[in-house]
CSV table of N, CA and C in Angstrom, one decimal:
chain,number,residue,atom,x,y,z
X,1186,MET,N,92.9,90.6,100.5
X,1186,MET,CA,93.2,91.9,100.1
X,1186,MET,C,94.3,92.4,100.8
X,1187,LYS,N,95.0,93.5,100.3
X,1187,LYS,CA,96.0,94.1,100.9
X,1187,LYS,C,95.5,95.7,101.0
X,1188,ALA,N,95.7,96.0,102.5
X,1188,ALA,CA,95.2,97.5,102.9
X,1188,ALA,C,96.5,98.2,103.4
X,1189,ARG,N,96.7,99.6,102.9
X,1189,ARG,CA,97.7,100.2,103.3
X,1189,ARG,C,97.4,101.3,104.1
X,1190,VAL,N,97.7,101.6,105.2
X,1190,VAL,CA,97.1,102.8,106.0
X,1190,VAL,C,98.4,103.7,106.5
X,1191,HIS,N,98.1,105.0,106.1
X,1191,HIS,CA,99.1,106.2,106.4
X,1191,HIS,C,98.3,106.7,107.7
X,1192,ILE,N,99.1,106.9,108.8
X,1192,ILE,CA,98.6,107.8,110.0
X,1192,ILE,C,99.4,108.8,110.2
X,1193,THR,N,98.9,110.0,110.0
X,1193,THR,CA,99.8,111.2,110.1
X,1193,THR,C,99.2,112.1,111.3
X,1194,LEU,N,100.2,112.9,111.9
X,1194,LEU,CA,99.7,113.9,112.8
X,1194,LEU,C,98.8,115.1,112.2
X,1195,LYS,N,97.8,115.5,112.7
X,1195,LYS,CA,97.1,116.6,112.0
X,1195,LYS,C,97.9,117.8,112.0
X,1196,ASN,N,97.6,118.7,111.0
X,1196,ASN,CA,98.2,119.9,110.9
X,1196,ASN,C,98.0,120.8,112.3
X,1197,GLY,N,99.1,121.3,112.8
X,1197,GLY,CA,99.1,122.2,114.2
X,1197,GLY,C,99.5,121.3,115.3
X,1198,VAL,N,99.6,120.0,115.1
X,1198,VAL,CA,100.0,119.0,116.2
X,1198,VAL,C,101.4,119.1,116.1
X,1199,LEU,N,102.1,119.5,117.3
X,1199,LEU,CA,103.4,119.3,117.4
X,1199,LEU,C,103.9,117.9,117.3
X,1200,ASP,N,105.0,117.8,116.5
X,1200,ASP,CA,105.5,116.5,115.8
X,1200,ASP,C,107.2,116.6,116.5
X,1201,PRO,N,107.2,116.2,117.8
X,1201,PRO,CA,108.6,116.1,118.4
X,1201,PRO,C,109.7,115.3,117.6
X,1202,GLN,N,108.9,114.0,117.2
X,1202,GLN,CA,109.9,113.1,116.4
X,1202,GLN,C,110.4,113.6,115.0
X,1203,GLY,N,109.5,114.3,114.2
X,1203,GLY,CA,109.9,115.1,113.1
X,1203,GLY,C,110.8,116.0,113.3
X,1204,LYS,N,110.8,116.8,114.4
X,1204,LYS,CA,111.7,117.8,114.8
X,1204,LYS,C,113.0,117.4,115.1
X,1205,ALA,N,113.0,116.4,115.7
X,1205,ALA,CA,114.2,115.4,116.3
X,1205,ALA,C,115.1,115.0,114.9
X,1206,ILE,N,114.2,114.4,113.7
X,1206,ILE,CA,115.0,114.1,112.5
X,1206,ILE,C,115.3,115.2,111.9
X,1207,GLN,N,114.6,116.3,111.9
X,1207,GLN,CA,115.1,117.6,111.2
X,1207,GLN,C,116.3,118.2,111.9
X,1208,HIS,N,116.5,118.1,113.2
X,1208,HIS,CA,117.7,118.6,113.7
X,1208,HIS,C,118.8,117.7,113.6
X,1209,ALA,N,118.6,116.3,113.6
X,1209,ALA,CA,119.7,115.3,113.2
X,1209,ALA,C,120.1,115.7,111.7
X,1210,LEU,N,119.3,115.9,110.7
X,1210,LEU,CA,119.7,116.0,109.6
X,1210,LEU,C,120.6,117.3,109.3
X,1211,THR,N,120.2,118.4,110.0
X,1211,THR,CA,120.9,119.3,110.0
X,1211,THR,C,122.2,119.1,110.5
X,1212,ALA,N,122.5,118.4,111.7
X,1212,ALA,CA,123.7,118.3,112.3
X,1212,ALA,C,124.6,117.3,111.4
X,1213,LEU,N,124.0,116.7,110.3
X,1213,LEU,CA,124.6,115.7,109.4
X,1213,LEU,C,124.9,116.5,108.2
X,1214,ASP,N,124.8,117.9,108.3
X,1214,ASP,CA,124.9,118.7,107.1
X,1214,ASP,C,124.2,118.6,105.9
X,1215,PHE,N,123.0,118.1,106.1
X,1215,PHE,CA,121.7,118.1,105.0
X,1215,PHE,C,121.1,119.6,105.3
X,1216,GLY,N,121.5,120.5,104.2
X,1216,GLY,CA,120.8,121.6,104.5
X,1216,GLY,C,119.5,121.7,103.6
X,1217,GLY,N,118.7,122.9,103.9
X,1217,GLY,CA,117.5,122.9,103.0
X,1217,GLY,C,116.3,122.0,103.3
X,1218,VAL,N,116.3,121.5,104.7
X,1218,VAL,CA,115.2,120.7,105.0
X,1218,VAL,C,114.3,121.6,106.0
X,1219,ASP,N,113.2,122.1,105.2
X,1219,ASP,CA,112.3,122.9,105.9
X,1219,ASP,C,111.6,122.6,106.8
X,1220,ASP,N,111.1,121.2,106.8
X,1220,ASP,CA,110.0,120.6,107.7
X,1220,ASP,C,110.1,119.1,107.5
X,1221,VAL,N,110.1,118.4,108.8
X,1221,VAL,CA,109.9,116.9,108.7
X,1221,VAL,C,108.7,116.7,109.5
X,1222,ARG,N,107.9,115.7,109.1
X,1222,ARG,CA,106.7,115.3,110.0
X,1222,ARG,C,107.0,113.7,109.7
X,1223,GLN,N,106.7,113.0,110.9
X,1223,GLN,CA,106.9,111.4,110.8
X,1223,GLN,C,105.4,111.1,111.0
X,1224,GLY,N,105.2,110.0,110.4
X,1224,GLY,CA,103.9,109.3,110.4
X,1224,GLY,C,104.1,107.7,110.5
X,1225,LYS,N,102.9,107.1,110.7
X,1225,LYS,CA,103.2,105.6,110.8
X,1225,LYS,C,102.5,105.0,109.4
X,1226,TYR,N,103.0,103.9,109.1
X,1226,TYR,CA,102.5,103.1,107.7
X,1226,TYR,C,102.4,101.8,108.3
X,1227,ILE,N,101.1,101.4,107.9
X,1227,ILE,CA,100.7,100.0,108.2
X,1227,ILE,C,100.2,99.2,107.0
X,1228,GLU,N,100.6,97.9,106.9
X,1228,GLU,CA,100.3,97.1,105.8
X,1228,GLU,C,99.5,96.0,106.5
X,1229,LEU,N,98.2,95.6,106.0
X,1229,LEU,CA,97.5,94.7,106.6
X,1229,LEU,C,97.0,93.7,105.3
X,1230,ASP,N,97.3,92.4,105.6
X,1230,ASP,CA,96.8,91.3,104.8
X,1230,ASP,C,95.5,90.9,105.2
X,1231,LEU,N,94.4,91.1,104.4
X,1231,LEU,CA,93.1,90.7,104.9
X,1231,LEU,C,92.7,89.5,104.1
X,1232,ALA,N,91.8,88.7,104.9
X,1232,ALA,CA,91.2,87.5,104.1
X,1232,ALA,C,90.0,87.9,103.3
X,1233,GLU,N,89.4,89.2,103.7
X,1233,GLU,CA,88.2,89.7,102.9
X,1233,GLU,C,88.5,89.8,101.5
X,1234,THR,N,87.5,89.6,100.6
X,1234,THR,CA,87.8,89.8,99.3
X,1234,THR,C,87.0,90.8,98.5
X,1235,ASP,N,85.9,91.1,99.3
X,1235,ASP,CA,85.2,92.4,98.9
X,1235,ASP,C,85.7,93.7,99.3
X,1236,ARG,N,85.9,94.5,98.1
X,1236,ARG,CA,86.6,95.7,98.4
X,1236,ARG,C,86.1,96.7,99.5
X,1237,GLU,N,84.5,96.9,99.3
X,1237,GLU,CA,84.0,97.7,100.0
X,1237,GLU,C,83.8,97.4,101.4
X,1238,LYS,N,83.7,95.9,101.8
X,1238,LYS,CA,83.7,95.5,103.0
X,1238,LYS,C,85.0,95.6,103.7
X,1239,ALA,N,86.1,95.4,102.9
X,1239,ALA,CA,87.5,95.5,103.4
X,1239,ALA,C,87.8,96.9,104.0
X,1240,LEU,N,87.4,97.9,103.1
X,1240,LEU,CA,87.5,99.3,103.4
X,1240,LEU,C,86.9,99.7,104.5
X,1241,ALA,N,85.6,99.2,104.8
X,1241,ALA,CA,84.8,99.5,106.1
X,1241,ALA,C,85.3,99.0,107.1
X,1242,SER,N,85.8,97.7,107.1
X,1242,SER,CA,86.5,97.0,108.3
X,1242,SER,C,87.8,97.8,108.6
X,1243,VAL,N,88.6,98.1,107.5
X,1243,VAL,CA,90.0,98.9,108.0
X,1243,VAL,C,89.6,100.3,108.5
X,1244,GLU,N,88.7,100.8,108.1
X,1244,GLU,CA,88.2,102.3,108.5
X,1244,GLU,C,87.9,102.1,110.1
X,1245,ASP,N,87.0,101.1,110.4
X,1245,ASP,CA,86.7,100.8,111.7
X,1245,ASP,C,87.9,100.4,112.5
X,1246,MET,N,88.8,99.7,112.0
X,1246,MET,CA,90.0,99.4,112.9
X,1246,MET,C,90.9,100.7,113.1
X,1247,CYS,N,90.9,101.5,112.1
X,1247,CYS,CA,91.6,102.9,112.5
X,1247,CYS,C,90.9,103.8,113.5
X,1248,LYS,N,89.7,103.6,113.5
X,1248,LYS,CA,88.8,104.4,114.5
X,1248,LYS,C,89.0,103.8,115.8
X,1249,LYS,N,88.9,102.4,116.1
X,1249,LYS,CA,89.0,101.8,117.3
X,1249,LYS,C,90.4,101.5,117.7
X,1250,LEU,N,91.5,101.4,116.9
X,1250,LEU,CA,92.7,101.0,117.4
X,1250,LEU,C,94.0,101.7,116.7
X,1251,LEU,N,94.1,101.7,115.4
X,1251,LEU,CA,95.1,102.2,114.8
X,1251,LEU,C,95.4,103.6,114.9
X,1252,SER,N,94.7,104.6,115.0
X,1252,SER,CA,94.9,105.9,115.1
X,1252,SER,C,94.2,106.6,116.3
X,1253,ASN,N,94.8,107.6,116.5
X,1253,ASN,CA,94.3,108.6,117.5
X,1253,ASN,C,93.6,109.6,116.9
X,1254,THR,N,92.2,109.6,116.7
X,1254,THR,CA,91.5,110.5,115.8
X,1254,THR,C,91.5,111.9,116.3
X,1255,VAL,N,91.7,112.1,117.7
X,1255,VAL,CA,91.8,113.5,118.2
X,1255,VAL,C,93.0,114.4,117.5
X,1256,ILE,N,94.1,113.5,117.4
X,1256,ILE,CA,95.2,114.4,116.9
X,1256,ILE,C,95.9,113.8,115.6
X,1257,GLU,N,95.2,112.6,115.0
X,1257,GLU,CA,95.7,112.1,113.8
X,1257,GLU,C,94.7,111.8,112.7
X,1258,ASN,N,95.4,111.9,111.5
X,1258,ASN,CA,94.4,111.6,110.2
X,1258,ASN,C,95.0,110.2,109.8
X,1259,TYR,N,94.1,109.6,109.1
X,1259,TYR,CA,94.5,108.2,108.6
X,1259,TYR,C,93.8,108.3,107.1
X,1260,VAL,N,94.7,107.8,106.2
X,1260,VAL,CA,94.3,107.4,104.8
X,1260,VAL,C,94.5,105.8,104.4
X,1261,ILE,N,93.5,105.4,104.0
X,1261,ILE,CA,93.3,104.0,103.5
X,1261,ILE,C,93.3,103.7,102.1
X,1262,GLU,N,94.3,102.9,101.9
X,1262,GLU,CA,94.2,102.5,100.2
X,1262,GLU,C,94.1,100.8,100.4
X,1263,ILE,N,93.1,100.4,99.5
X,1263,ILE,CA,92.9,99.0,99.4
X,1263,ILE,C,93.3,98.5,97.8
X,1264,GLU,N,94.0,97.3,97.9
X,1264,GLU,CA,94.2,97.0,96.5
X,1264,GLU,C,94.2,95.4,96.5
H,9,MET,N,110.3,121.4,97.3
H,9,MET,CA,109.8,120.0,97.0
H,9,MET,C,109.5,119.3,98.1
H,10,LYS,N,108.5,118.4,97.9
H,10,LYS,CA,108.2,117.5,99.0
H,10,LYS,C,108.5,115.9,98.7
H,11,ALA,N,109.1,115.5,99.7
H,11,ALA,CA,109.6,114.1,99.6
H,11,ALA,C,108.7,113.3,100.5
H,12,ARG,N,108.3,112.1,100.1
H,12,ARG,CA,107.7,111.1,101.1
H,12,ARG,C,108.5,109.7,101.0
H,13,VAL,N,108.8,109.5,102.3
H,13,VAL,CA,109.7,108.3,102.4
H,13,VAL,C,109.0,107.1,103.3
H,14,HIS,N,108.9,106.0,102.7
H,14,HIS,CA,108.4,104.8,103.3
H,14,HIS,C,109.5,103.9,103.7
H,15,ILE,N,109.4,103.4,104.9
H,15,ILE,CA,110.6,102.6,105.9
H,15,ILE,C,109.7,101.4,106.1
H,16,THR,N,110.2,100.2,105.6
H,16,THR,CA,109.5,98.9,105.9
H,16,THR,C,110.6,98.1,106.4
H,17,LEU,N,110.1,97.3,107.2
H,17,LEU,CA,111.1,96.1,107.6
H,17,LEU,C,111.3,95.2,106.4
H,18,LYS,N,112.3,94.6,106.1
H,18,LYS,CA,112.5,93.7,105.0
H,18,LYS,C,111.9,92.3,105.2
H,19,ASN,N,111.4,91.6,104.2
H,19,ASN,CA,110.8,90.3,104.4
H,19,ASN,C,111.7,89.5,105.1
H,20,GLY,N,111.2,88.8,106.2
H,20,GLY,CA,111.9,87.8,107.1
H,20,GLY,C,112.3,88.4,108.2
H,21,VAL,N,112.0,89.7,108.3
H,21,VAL,CA,112.7,90.4,109.6
H,21,VAL,C,111.4,90.3,110.5
H,22,LEU,N,111.6,89.7,111.8
H,22,LEU,CA,110.6,89.8,112.6
H,22,LEU,C,109.8,91.2,112.9
H,23,ASP,N,108.5,91.3,113.0
H,23,ASP,CA,107.9,92.7,113.2
H,23,ASP,C,107.1,92.6,114.5
H,24,PRO,N,107.7,92.8,115.6
H,24,PRO,CA,106.9,92.7,117.0
H,24,PRO,C,105.8,93.5,117.1
H,25,GLN,N,106.1,94.8,116.5
H,25,GLN,CA,105.1,95.8,116.7
H,25,GLN,C,103.7,95.3,115.6
H,26,GLY,N,104.0,95.0,114.3
H,26,GLY,CA,102.8,94.4,113.6
H,26,GLY,C,102.3,93.3,114.3
H,27,LYS,N,102.9,92.3,114.8
H,27,LYS,CA,102.3,91.3,115.6
H,27,LYS,C,101.3,91.7,116.8
H,28,ALA,N,101.8,92.7,117.4
H,28,ALA,CA,101.1,93.2,118.4
H,28,ALA,C,99.8,93.8,118.0
H,29,ILE,N,100.0,94.6,116.9
H,29,ILE,CA,98.7,95.2,116.3
H,29,ILE,C,97.7,94.0,116.0
H,30,GLN,N,98.2,93.0,115.3
H,30,GLN,CA,97.3,92.0,114.8
H,30,GLN,C,96.5,91.2,116.0
H,31,HIS,N,97.4,91.0,117.1
H,31,HIS,CA,96.8,90.4,118.3
H,31,HIS,C,95.6,91.4,118.8
H,32,ALA,N,96.1,92.6,118.9
H,32,ALA,CA,95.0,93.6,119.5
H,32,ALA,C,93.6,93.6,118.6
H,33,LEU,N,94.0,93.5,117.2
H,33,LEU,CA,92.8,93.5,116.3
H,33,LEU,C,91.9,92.3,116.5
H,34,THR,N,92.6,91.1,116.7
H,34,THR,CA,92.0,89.9,116.9
H,34,THR,C,91.2,89.9,118.2
H,35,ALA,N,91.8,90.5,119.3
H,35,ALA,CA,91.2,90.7,120.6
H,35,ALA,C,89.9,91.6,120.5
H,36,LEU,N,90.0,92.5,119.6
H,36,LEU,CA,88.8,93.4,119.3
H,36,LEU,C,87.8,93.0,118.2
H,37,ASP,N,88.0,91.5,117.9
H,37,ASP,CA,86.9,90.9,117.1
H,37,ASP,C,87.0,91.2,115.5
H,38,PHE,N,88.0,91.7,115.2
H,38,PHE,CA,88.3,92.0,113.7
H,38,PHE,C,89.0,90.7,113.3
H,39,GLY,N,88.2,89.8,112.7
H,39,GLY,CA,88.6,88.5,112.0
H,39,GLY,C,89.3,88.7,110.8
H,40,GLY,N,89.9,87.6,110.4
H,40,GLY,CA,90.5,87.7,108.9
H,40,GLY,C,91.7,88.6,108.6
H,41,VAL,N,92.4,89.0,109.8
H,41,VAL,CA,93.7,89.7,109.5
H,41,VAL,C,94.7,88.7,109.5
H,42,ASP,N,95.3,88.4,108.4
H,42,ASP,CA,96.4,87.4,108.2
H,42,ASP,C,97.6,87.9,108.6
H,43,ASP,N,98.0,89.2,108.2
H,43,ASP,CA,99.3,89.7,108.7
H,43,ASP,C,99.3,91.1,108.8
H,44,VAL,N,100.1,91.6,109.5
H,44,VAL,CA,100.2,93.1,109.8
H,44,VAL,C,101.7,93.6,109.8
H,45,ARG,N,102.2,94.4,109.0
H,45,ARG,CA,103.5,94.9,109.2
H,45,ARG,C,103.5,96.4,109.3
H,46,GLN,N,104.1,97.1,110.2
H,46,GLN,CA,104.2,98.4,110.5
H,46,GLN,C,105.6,98.9,110.0
H,47,GLY,N,105.3,100.1,109.4
H,47,GLY,CA,106.6,100.7,109.1
H,47,GLY,C,106.5,102.2,109.4
H,48,LYS,N,107.4,103.0,108.8
H,48,LYS,CA,107.7,104.5,109.1
H,48,LYS,C,107.2,105.2,107.9
H,49,TYR,N,106.6,106.4,108.1
H,49,TYR,CA,106.3,107.2,107.0
H,49,TYR,C,106.9,108.6,107.3
H,50,ILE,N,107.7,109.3,106.4
H,50,ILE,CA,108.3,110.5,106.9
H,50,ILE,C,108.0,111.3,105.6
H,51,GLU,N,107.6,112.6,105.9
H,51,GLU,CA,107.4,113.7,105.1
H,51,GLU,C,108.4,114.7,105.2
H,52,LEU,N,109.1,115.0,104.1
H,52,LEU,CA,110.1,116.1,104.1
H,52,LEU,C,109.8,117.3,103.2
H,53,ASP,N,109.9,118.6,103.6
H,53,ASP,CA,109.8,119.6,102.9
H,53,ASP,C,111.3,120.2,102.5
H,54,LEU,N,111.6,120.2,101.3
H,54,LEU,CA,113.0,120.5,100.9
H,54,LEU,C,112.8,121.8,100.2
H,55,ALA,N,114.0,122.5,100.5
H,55,ALA,CA,114.1,123.9,99.8
H,55,ALA,C,114.7,123.5,98.2
H,56,GLU,N,115.2,122.6,98.1
H,56,GLU,CA,115.8,122.0,96.8
H,56,GLU,C,114.6,122.0,95.5
H,57,THR,N,114.9,122.6,94.5
H,57,THR,CA,113.9,122.6,93.5
H,57,THR,C,114.0,121.6,92.4
H,58,ASP,N,115.6,121.1,92.2
H,58,ASP,CA,115.7,120.2,91.2
H,58,ASP,C,115.4,118.8,91.5
H,59,ARG,N,114.5,118.2,90.8
H,59,ARG,CA,114.1,116.8,91.1
H,59,ARG,C,115.3,115.8,91.4
H,60,GLU,N,116.1,115.7,90.6
H,60,GLU,CA,117.2,114.7,90.7
H,60,GLU,C,118.0,115.0,91.8
H,61,LYS,N,118.5,116.1,92.2
H,61,LYS,CA,119.1,116.7,93.3
H,61,LYS,C,118.5,116.1,94.5
H,62,ALA,N,117.2,116.5,94.6
H,62,ALA,CA,116.3,116.3,95.8
H,62,ALA,C,116.3,114.8,96.0
H,63,LEU,N,116.2,113.9,94.9
H,63,LEU,CA,116.2,112.5,95.3
H,63,LEU,C,117.4,111.9,95.8
H,64,ALA,N,118.5,112.3,95.2
H,64,ALA,CA,119.8,112.1,95.5
H,64,ALA,C,120.0,112.5,97.2
H,65,SER,N,119.6,113.5,97.2
H,65,SER,CA,119.8,114.0,98.7
H,65,SER,C,119.0,113.2,99.8
H,66,VAL,N,117.6,112.9,99.5
H,66,VAL,CA,116.9,112.1,100.3
H,66,VAL,C,117.4,110.7,100.4
H,67,GLU,N,117.9,110.2,99.4
H,67,GLU,CA,118.6,108.7,99.2
H,67,GLU,C,119.7,108.7,100.2
H,68,ASP,N,120.5,109.7,100.3
H,68,ASP,CA,121.6,110.0,101.0
H,68,ASP,C,121.2,110.0,102.6
H,69,MET,N,119.9,110.8,102.9
H,69,MET,CA,119.4,110.9,104.2
H,69,MET,C,119.0,109.6,104.7
H,70,CYS,N,118.4,108.6,103.7
H,70,CYS,CA,117.9,107.2,104.2
H,70,CYS,C,119.0,106.5,104.6
H,71,LYS,N,120.1,106.5,103.8
H,71,LYS,CA,121.4,105.7,104.1
H,71,LYS,C,121.9,106.1,105.3
H,72,LYS,N,122.0,107.5,105.4
H,72,LYS,CA,122.9,107.9,106.7
H,72,LYS,C,122.0,108.0,108.0
H,73,LEU,N,120.7,108.2,107.9
H,73,LEU,CA,119.9,108.5,109.2
H,73,LEU,C,118.7,107.7,109.3
H,74,LEU,N,117.9,108.0,108.2
H,74,LEU,CA,116.2,107.6,108.2
H,74,LEU,C,116.2,106.2,108.5
H,75,SER,N,116.9,105.3,107.6
H,75,SER,CA,116.6,103.7,107.8
H,75,SER,C,117.8,103.0,108.2
H,76,ASN,N,117.6,101.8,108.6
H,76,ASN,CA,118.6,100.9,109.0
H,76,ASN,C,118.7,99.9,107.7
H,77,THR,N,119.6,100.2,107.0
H,77,THR,CA,119.5,99.2,105.5
H,77,THR,C,119.8,97.9,105.8
H,78,VAL,N,120.4,97.4,107.1
H,78,VAL,CA,120.6,96.1,107.3
H,78,VAL,C,119.2,95.3,107.4
H,79,ILE,N,118.2,95.9,107.9
H,79,ILE,CA,116.9,95.3,108.2
H,79,ILE,C,115.8,96.1,107.6
H,80,GLU,N,116.0,97.2,107.0
H,80,GLU,CA,114.9,98.0,106.4
H,80,GLU,C,115.0,98.4,105.0
H,81,ASN,N,114.1,98.5,104.4
H,81,ASN,CA,113.9,99.0,102.9
H,81,ASN,C,113.2,100.4,103.0
H,82,TYR,N,113.7,101.2,102.0
H,82,TYR,CA,112.8,102.5,101.9
H,82,TYR,C,112.7,102.7,100.5
H,83,VAL,N,111.6,103.5,100.4
H,83,VAL,CA,110.9,103.9,99.1
H,83,VAL,C,110.8,105.4,99.1
H,84,ILE,N,111.2,106.1,98.1
H,84,ILE,CA,111.1,107.7,98.2
H,84,ILE,C,110.4,108.1,97.0
H,85,GLU,N,109.5,108.9,97.3
H,85,GLU,CA,108.7,109.7,96.3
H,85,GLU,C,108.9,111.1,96.4
H,86,ILE,N,109.3,111.7,95.2
H,86,ILE,CA,109.4,113.2,95.4
H,86,ILE,C,108.4,113.8,94.5
H,87,GLU,N,107.9,114.8,94.9
H,87,GLU,CA,106.8,115.6,94.1
H,87,GLU,C,106.8,117.1,94.2
């Protein structure tokens, strides 16, 4: 199964990387960019074929390694 | 409007960050992880209200700043 994980900074957490992109876009004359937030996107190929088990396993991975749950949210899609 | 951009390495391009995650997951006893690819996820808040114009603008941003089109693909969603 394939799992897609989006890891984004929680609201209110400063995103210097996003701000840097925003400034660079403004410097390149792209106007009207009100906000930019950058997150991570991870694709996992899993040997597991059971959807529920795969989801539980990826959730565990997010908590233990992939995300910092103090400042980040994660969203998992399984297909 | 909100734009979501996924930037991923093209197939065949080595992904050391993904490999590092895969090894770390194996070290943490998560078995059955066949492959991991890491990409970037960028959310943009745009002042533009026209869908077509927003898409064209973000596509231009991807080509000029956000992605390295030699080794990366980008997918844009506008909502």
